Each structure stands twice: as C-alpha cells, then as structure tokens.
Amino acid sequence: MPENHDNPLDDATTDPFDVARTAAADIARLTGVERHDIALTLGSGWGKAADLIGETVATIPATEVTGFSKPALEGHVGTIRSLRTDSGKNVLIIGARTHYYEGHGVRRVVHSVRTAAATGAGIMVLTNGAGGIKETWKPGQPVLISDHINLTADSPIEGANFVDLTDLYSARLRGIAREVDATLDEGVYCQFRGPHYETPAEVQMAKAIGGHICGMSTALEAIAARQSGMEVLGFSLITNLAAGIQKTPLSHAEVIEAGREAEPVISDLLARVIGRL
C-alpha cells in the first residue's frame, strides 16, 4: 500500500474492523503464520525485546500491510515481525505505531491493535516511553500501567457501543509480571494529545486527578484492545521525570538516550514476562 495515500481507514464509510481483517490476512500471507497468540507494540526504549522473545519467523515492512503507515517517530522501526517462543506460541511484534498527534485520526492510531486481534491474538502488550510524576522514580525505570486517564477528548469506539473498561489493564497479567520482577511499581497513565510536552501546571493537574505517568500513546490503543476482546498488559519506561518535577528542560533526545541505556534490562524483563504468558 502506498505510504499515506488511499488509506482505507480514511474513508468514513469503511468498517475499520473489515480493514483490520484484511490487514491480518496480509500478515498471514506475508509471514506464513496463520494465527498469532500474543501481540506487542514496542515503544521508545523497548525495541530490543523482540530479539529475546523467540525465534524470528518473518519480518515485513509495515507499509506492505493494509492500513499501516510509516512511523513518524525515531525509535519506532516500521516493521512487523512474527516470532515463535520456545513454548511454541506465535508472537506478533508491531514496530509501527501511529501516534494521535500525527493527525491521521483515531482509526489509524488503533489499527495495529485491531489487526493484532484479527490475527487471533488474545493478549495485547502495550509499551511506551513516558514522563514520571512520582519523584521516587528514576529515568530508565520500568513501571506497570494499572489504569489510565484519557486526556485526548477522543475515543476509538464509534457509535453507541458502551465498552466496560473495568480492569482494562489486567490484574492477572500484572501479577505475572510481578512474579518475574517483584520490585515493579505501577501507576496511572495519562495520555495527552501531544506532540508538545506537558506544562508543569498540566503535570500538576494530572497528579491531582490521580495520574502518575504522562505520555502521548497507549490509552486509545488499550480501549480498542478491550473492545476487540483482548487482555491488556501495559508497561511504561520512565525516560524522565515530567515537567516541573524534573528541573531541567525536556527533550526527545533525552527520551531516546534513556531508552538506549535501559534497553538491555527492560528487554530482558519483557522477554521473561512474555515467556510466562
């Protein structure tokens, strides 16, 4: 599919779930894997985990799959990989995340999740790099997402479809993660629209309403995953303390560097968690 041209998700009359089923068929054809069990979206800092999870069966450019676009952000690889774990499970690695701030619409933001569900995956693992509000957290620290606050003023759900988001970030899966690393802390993720970083006042607002993590992804994807019947596990890599908590200016270069430094540890952690699922 040509990049950013004639994307079927841009047609309001198109059923996004039909597009997801077509994309899943593309993945099955291009990878030779008919069905996947687990899917992961690897955000900033988490990319190397794919190398530790299992044997690579196939790697394909995301733009060859219906509805996918080239990632706009450094740190996202733009490929889709199919892995097979030692236990024989098929894992779909999504390295092509469309962020809400890119302006393509929420359908494209959650297309990867809906496609993963259409491949058969029952578990969706969402990862990101984000700012931490808890002053005890340090850059390079992974934390579990226990819940979220959606500050985008948008939703991937269309029409009068009232999806229950209780236990959206599965307590069962978080328990498995803690069996791997009992020191894991957790917090509530706040998805802002971006692409600018939050102001110190906005960070204090997030803290006042119960937030612990500030980022620009994940919440909309998690909602779509629940709508599709998937069980969700969320991880944030704290790449920096949020504005006003951290006393120095924020930068994307800082996010990338924190991800690089933490990558060996968090990749091993994530691979061990996937091995338990």
Tab-separated table of N, CA, C and O in Angstrom, residues 135 200 204 241-250 254:
chain	number	residue	atom	x	y	z
A	135	GLU	N	8.197	11.284	42.356
A	135	GLU	CA	9.570	11.764	42.498
A	135	GLU	C	10.542	10.643	42.869
A	135	GLU	O	11.762	10.802	42.722
A	200	PRO	N	4.340	22.343	33.334
A	200	PRO	CA	4.345	21.966	34.746
A	200	PRO	C	2.947	22.003	35.378
A	200	PRO	O	2.605	21.147	36.201
A	204	GLN	N	0.857	18.936	37.158
A	204	GLN	CA	0.233	19.019	38.478
A	204	GLN	C	-1.258	18.682	38.405
A	204	GLN	O	-1.816	18.085	39.334
A	241	LEU	N	11.665	12.504	34.474
A	241	LEU	CA	10.586	12.998	35.315
A	241	LEU	C	9.853	14.105	34.562
A	241	LEU	O	10.451	14.826	33.761
A	242	ALA	N	8.558	14.198	34.780
A	242	ALA	CA	7.730	15.108	33.996
A	242	ALA	C	8.063	16.572	34.297
A	242	ALA	O	8.715	16.894	35.301
A	243	ALA	N	7.571	17.449	33.420
A	243	ALA	CA	7.878	18.885	33.524
A	243	ALA	C	7.486	19.438	34.895
A	243	ALA	O	6.387	19.196	35.384
A	244	GLY	N	8.391	20.181	35.484
A	244	GLY	CA	8.138	20.749	36.797
A	244	GLY	C	8.566	19.817	37.921
A	244	GLY	O	8.903	20.283	39.014
A	245	ILE	N	8.534	18.506	37.675
A	245	ILE	CA	9.088	17.537	38.624
A	245	ILE	C	10.591	17.469	38.369
A	245	ILE	O	11.405	17.599	39.272
A	246	GLN	N	10.928	17.290	37.091
A	246	GLN	CA	12.328	17.403	36.656
A	246	GLN	C	12.638	18.881	36.480
A	246	GLN	O	11.827	19.630	35.930
A	247	LYS	N	13.776	19.310	36.909
A	247	LYS	CA	14.102	20.743	36.907
A	247	LYS	C	14.815	21.203	35.639
A	247	LYS	O	15.029	22.397	35.452
A	248	THR	N	15.182	20.264	34.755
A	248	THR	CA	15.849	20.644	33.509
A	248	THR	C	14.864	20.512	32.352
A	248	THR	O	13.863	19.789	32.440
A	249	PRO	N	15.083	21.207	31.222
A	249	PRO	CA	14.170	21.134	30.087
A	249	PRO	C	14.052	19.713	29.537
A	249	PRO	O	15.000	18.921	29.595
A	250	LEU	N	12.880	19.401	28.987
A	250	LEU	CA	12.641	18.088	28.413
A	250	LEU	C	13.033	18.090	26.943
A	250	LEU	O	12.933	19.105	26.260
A	254	GLU	N	16.644	13.202	25.018
A	254	GLU	CA	16.766	12.637	26.359
A	254	GLU	C	15.968	11.330	26.461
A	254	GLU	O	16.417	10.356	27.062
